[in-house]
PDB file of C-alpha atoms in Angstrom:
ATOM      1  CA  MET D   1      -4.912  -3.877  12.137  1.00 29.00           C
ATOM      2  CA  THR D   2      -4.641  -3.358   8.407  1.00 36.00           C
ATOM      3  CA  GLU D   3      -1.959  -5.023   6.359  1.00 44.00           C
ATOM      4  CA  ASN D   4      -0.954  -3.476   3.073  1.00 47.00           C
ATOM      5  CA  ASN D   5       1.072  -5.955   1.060  1.00 46.00           C
ATOM      6  CA  ILE D   6       3.574  -4.648  -1.434  1.00 47.00           C
ATOM      7  CA  ASN D   7       3.164  -7.086  -4.311  1.00 47.00           C
ATOM      8  CA  ASN D   8       2.761 -10.013  -1.893  1.00 78.00           C
ATOM      9  CA  THR D   9       5.616 -12.516  -2.097  1.00 91.00           C
ATOM     10  CA  ILE D  10       9.174 -11.249  -2.505  1.00 96.00           C
ATOM     11  CA  ILE D  11      11.662 -13.811  -3.815  1.00 96.00           C
ATOM     12  CA  PHE D  12      15.275 -13.570  -2.674  1.00 96.00           C
ATOM     13  CA  LYS D  13      17.000 -16.079  -4.988  1.00 95.00           C
ATOM     14  CA  GLN D  14      20.194 -15.903  -2.906  1.00 94.00           C
ATOM     15  CA  GLY D  15      18.350 -15.816   0.405  1.00 95.00           C
ATOM     16  CA  LEU D  16      19.535 -13.237   2.929  1.00 95.00           C
ATOM     17  CA  PRO D  17      22.913 -13.321   4.706  1.00 93.00           C
ATOM     18  CA  GLY D  18      22.541 -15.761   7.571  1.00 93.00           C
ATOM     19  CA  TYR D  19      19.276 -17.054   6.081  1.00 96.00           C
ATOM     20  CA  GLU D  20      20.456 -18.319   2.693  1.00 96.00           C
ATOM     21  CA  ASN D  21      18.001 -21.235   2.807  1.00 97.00           C
ATOM     22  CA  LEU D  22      15.003 -18.882   3.058  1.00 97.00           C
ATOM     23  CA  ARG D  23      13.910 -17.451  -0.274  1.00 97.00           C
ATOM     24  CA  ASN D  24      10.257 -16.438   0.001  1.00 97.00           C
ATOM     25  CA  PHE D  25       9.151 -13.490   2.094  1.00 97.00           C
ATOM     26  CA  ILE D  26       6.112 -11.294   2.380  1.00 96.00           C
ATOM     27  CA  LEU D  27       6.389  -7.557   2.934  1.00 93.00           C
ATOM     28  CA  THR D  28       3.596  -5.912   4.899  1.00 92.00           C
ATOM     29  CA  GLN D  29       2.954  -2.521   6.418  1.00 89.00           C
ATOM     30  CA  PRO D  30       1.078  -3.166   9.677  1.00 84.00           C
ATOM     31  CA  SER D  31      -0.082   0.448   9.911  1.00 84.00           C
ATOM     32  CA  GLU D  32      -0.105   3.261   7.368  1.00 84.00           C
ATOM     33  CA  GLU D  33       0.446   5.670  10.270  1.00 85.00           C
ATOM     34  CA  TYR D  34       4.031   4.505  10.675  1.00 84.00           C
ATOM     35  CA  PRO D  35       6.790   4.139   8.049  1.00 87.00           C
ATOM     36  CA  LEU D  36       7.745   0.670   9.293  1.00 92.00           C
ATOM     37  CA  PHE D  37       7.283  -2.540   7.338  1.00 94.00           C
ATOM     38  CA  SER D  38       7.618  -6.171   8.294  1.00 95.00           C
ATOM     39  CA  LEU D  39       9.477  -8.646   6.086  1.00 96.00           C
ATOM     40  CA  ASN D  40       8.396 -12.140   7.092  1.00 96.00           C
ATOM     41  CA  SER D  41       9.698 -15.480   5.877  1.00 97.00           C
ATOM     42  CA  LEU D  42       7.034 -17.708   4.363  1.00 96.00           C
ATOM     43  CA  GLU D  43       9.242 -20.743   5.016  1.00 96.00           C
ATOM     44  CA  ASP D  44      10.094 -20.129   8.676  1.00 97.00           C
ATOM     45  CA  GLU D  45       7.562 -18.096  10.651  1.00 95.00           C
ATOM     46  CA  SER D  46      10.158 -17.353  13.337  1.00 96.00           C
ATOM     47  CA  VAL D  47      12.164 -15.214  10.878  1.00 97.00           C
ATOM     48  CA  SER D  48      10.954 -11.649  10.567  1.00 96.00           C
ATOM     49  CA  PHE D  49      12.659  -8.316   9.969  1.00 97.00           C
ATOM     50  CA  LEU D  50      11.532  -4.790  10.736  1.00 96.00           C
ATOM     51  CA  VAL D  51      12.434  -2.591   7.753  1.00 97.00           C
ATOM     52  CA  ILE D  52      12.123   1.033   6.696  1.00 96.00           C
ATOM     53  CA  ASN D  53      12.502   2.932   3.430  1.00 94.00           C
ATOM     54  CA  PRO D  54      15.579   5.129   4.014  1.00 95.00           C
ATOM     55  CA  PHE D  55      14.627   7.685   1.353  1.00 92.00           C
ATOM     56  CA  GLN D  56      11.695   8.845   3.452  1.00 90.00           C
ATOM     57  CA  PHE D  57      14.260  10.195   5.902  1.00 90.00           C
ATOM     58  CA  ASP D  58      17.543  10.726   4.052  1.00 90.00           C
ATOM     59  CA  LYS D  59      17.432  12.083   0.508  1.00 87.00           C
ATOM     60  CA  ASN D  60      21.247  11.891   0.363  1.00 89.00           C
ATOM     61  CA  TYR D  61      21.404   8.120   0.874  1.00 92.00           C
ATOM     62  CA  SER D  62      22.673   6.789  -2.429  1.00 92.00           C
ATOM     63  CA  PHE D  63      24.594   3.920  -3.954  1.00 92.00           C
ATOM     64  CA  GLU D  64      25.246   2.078  -7.196  1.00 90.00           C
ATOM     65  CA  LEU D  65      24.070  -1.471  -7.740  1.00 91.00           C
ATOM     66  CA  THR D  66      26.597  -3.998  -8.943  1.00 89.00           C
ATOM     67  CA  PRO D  67      26.007  -5.684 -12.304  1.00 90.00           C
ATOM     68  CA  PHE D  68      25.373  -8.933 -10.389  1.00 90.00           C
ATOM     69  CA  ALA D  69      22.618  -7.314  -8.283  1.00 92.00           C
ATOM     70  CA  LYS D  70      21.091  -5.797 -11.411  1.00 92.00           C
ATOM     71  CA  GLU D  71      21.075  -9.217 -13.040  1.00 91.00           C
ATOM     72  CA  LEU D  72      19.427 -10.868 -10.017  1.00 91.00           C
ATOM     73  CA  LEU D  73      16.749  -8.189  -9.904  1.00 94.00           C
ATOM     74  CA  GLN D  74      16.103  -8.339 -13.674  1.00 92.00           C
ATOM     75  CA  ILE D  75      15.652  -4.572 -13.812  1.00 90.00           C
ATOM     76  CA  GLU D  76      13.712  -3.191 -16.744  1.00 85.00           C
ATOM     77  CA  ALA D  77      12.618   0.075 -15.134  1.00 84.00           C
ATOM     78  CA  PRO D  78      14.688   1.567 -12.271  1.00 84.00           C
ATOM     79  CA  SER D  79      11.522   3.298 -11.040  1.00 88.00           C
ATOM     80  CA  ALA D  80      10.197  -0.137 -10.007  1.00 90.00           C
ATOM     81  CA  LEU D  81      12.949  -0.527  -7.398  1.00 94.00           C
ATOM     82  CA  VAL D  82      12.150  -0.130  -3.716  1.00 94.00           C
ATOM     83  CA  VAL D  83      14.833   0.067  -1.024  1.00 96.00           C
ATOM     84  CA  PHE D  84      14.536  -0.978   2.610  1.00 97.00           C
ATOM     85  CA  ASN D  85      17.005  -1.134   5.477  1.00 98.00           C
ATOM     86  CA  ILE D  86      16.761  -3.565   8.369  1.00 98.00           C
ATOM     87  CA  ILE D  87      16.186  -2.153  11.841  1.00 97.00           C
ATOM     88  CA  ASN D  88      17.528  -3.962  14.898  1.00 96.00           C
ATOM     89  CA  CYS D  89      15.547  -3.108  18.024  1.00 92.00           C
ATOM     90  CA  GLN D  90      16.417  -6.118  20.183  1.00 89.00           C
ATOM     91  CA  LYS D  91      17.714  -3.793  22.923  1.00 90.00           C
ATOM     92  CA  GLY D  92      14.680  -1.495  22.737  1.00 90.00           C
ATOM     93  CA  TRP D  93      13.901   1.607  20.700  1.00 88.00           C
ATOM     94  CA  GLU D  94      16.384   3.836  22.531  1.00 91.00           C
ATOM     95  CA  GLU D  95      19.249   1.633  21.327  1.00 94.00           C
ATOM     96  CA  ALA D  96      17.753   0.610  17.973  1.00 96.00           C
ATOM     97  CA  THR D  97      20.048   0.612  14.964  1.00 97.00           C
ATOM     98  CA  ILE D  98      19.549   0.676  11.208  1.00 97.00           C
ATOM     99  CA  ASN D  99      21.757  -1.211   8.764  1.00 97.00           C
ATOM    100  CA  LEU D 100      22.636   1.330   6.069  1.00 97.00           C
ATOM    101  CA  LYS D 101      25.536  -0.780   4.758  1.00 97.00           C
ATOM    102  CA  ALA D 102      23.409  -3.661   3.450  1.00 97.00           C
ATOM    103  CA  PRO D 103      20.070  -2.486   2.027  1.00 97.00           C
ATOM    104  CA  LEU D 104      17.367  -4.756   0.690  1.00 97.00           C
ATOM    105  CA  ILE D 105      16.563  -3.928  -2.926  1.00 97.00           C
ATOM    106  CA  ILE D 106      13.234  -5.113  -4.302  1.00 96.00           C
ATOM    107  CA  ASN D 107      12.076  -4.966  -7.884  1.00 95.00           C
ATOM    108  CA  GLY D 108       8.356  -4.297  -7.459  1.00 91.00           C
ATOM    109  CA  ALA D 109       7.669  -5.245 -11.063  1.00 92.00           C
ATOM    110  CA  ASN D 110       8.772  -8.874 -10.725  1.00 93.00           C
ATOM    111  CA  ARG D 111       8.987  -9.239  -6.917  1.00 94.00           C
ATOM    112  CA  GLN D 112      12.688 -10.187  -7.003  1.00 95.00           C
ATOM    113  CA  GLY D 113      14.808  -9.062  -4.082  1.00 96.00           C
ATOM    114  CA  VAL D 114      18.441  -9.001  -3.064  1.00 96.00           C
ATOM    115  CA  GLN D 115      20.421  -7.738  -0.091  1.00 96.00           C
ATOM    116  CA  VAL D 116      23.589  -5.982  -1.170  1.00 95.00           C
ATOM    117  CA  VAL D 117      26.628  -4.969   0.844  1.00 94.00           C
ATOM    118  CA  LEU D 118      27.625  -1.506  -0.293  1.00 93.00           C
ATOM    119  CA  GLU D 119      31.150  -0.308  -0.913  1.00 89.00           C
ATOM    120  CA  GLN D 120      30.150   3.165   0.254  1.00 87.00           C
ATOM    121  CA  PRO D 121      31.158   4.000   3.855  1.00 90.00           C
ATOM    122  CA  TYR D 122      27.782   3.427   5.509  1.00 94.00           C
ATOM    123  CA  ASN D 123      27.384   1.879   8.966  1.00 94.00           C
ATOM    124  CA  ILE D 124      25.982  -1.552   9.683  1.00 95.00           C
ATOM    125  CA  ARG D 125      24.730  -0.317  13.069  1.00 96.00           C
ATOM    126  CA  GLU D 126      23.813   3.335  12.619  1.00 95.00           C
ATOM    127  CA  SER D 127      21.795   4.681  15.540  1.00 95.00           C
ATOM    128  CA  LEU D 128      18.169   4.795  14.383  1.00 94.00           C
ATOM    129  CA  LYS D 129      17.592   7.785  16.623  1.00 92.00           C
ATOM    130  CA  THR D 130      20.495   9.676  15.013  1.00 90.00           C
ATOM    131  CA  PHE D 131      19.362   8.669  11.539  1.00 91.00           C
ATOM    132  CA  LEU D 132      15.829   9.952  12.144  1.00 87.00           C
ATOM    133  CA  GLN D 133      17.063  13.149  13.835  1.00 85.00           C
ATOM    134  CA  ARG D 134      19.301  13.857  10.857  1.00 78.00           C
ATOM    135  CA  ALA D 135      16.197  13.713   8.675  1.00 73.00           C
ATOM    136  CA  GLU D 136      14.401  16.254  10.864  1.00 69.00           C
ATOM    137  CA  GLY D 137      17.291  18.731  10.674  1.00 59.00           C
TER     138      GLY D 137
END
């Protein structure tokens, strides 16, 4: 299994909701054949998230970052930003959901990350199957 790290350690200064005490994560892509990534805590090996870049599937997904998020990310070049959404597949792939309401934003230039809750009317538990089918259509 190959692991392609995207700039190694990602630092979430605020932690993630529900995991505020965890700040350091590593983002890996277990296989280049699939668009899925793994975001793993370096401080608690039991904490791991399956994530996906939404723009690979939905070109219309868009939002504005708050000034606070921009400050946390220390953005110098918007092109350095990478967006991921967390997938929940605890009930299996048929019932998997994607959180479009609270994306993870990572500044690849300085490895700073933040999870934002969007004001736009996106779902926290959008059907992953529906999301992917929408991309095919």
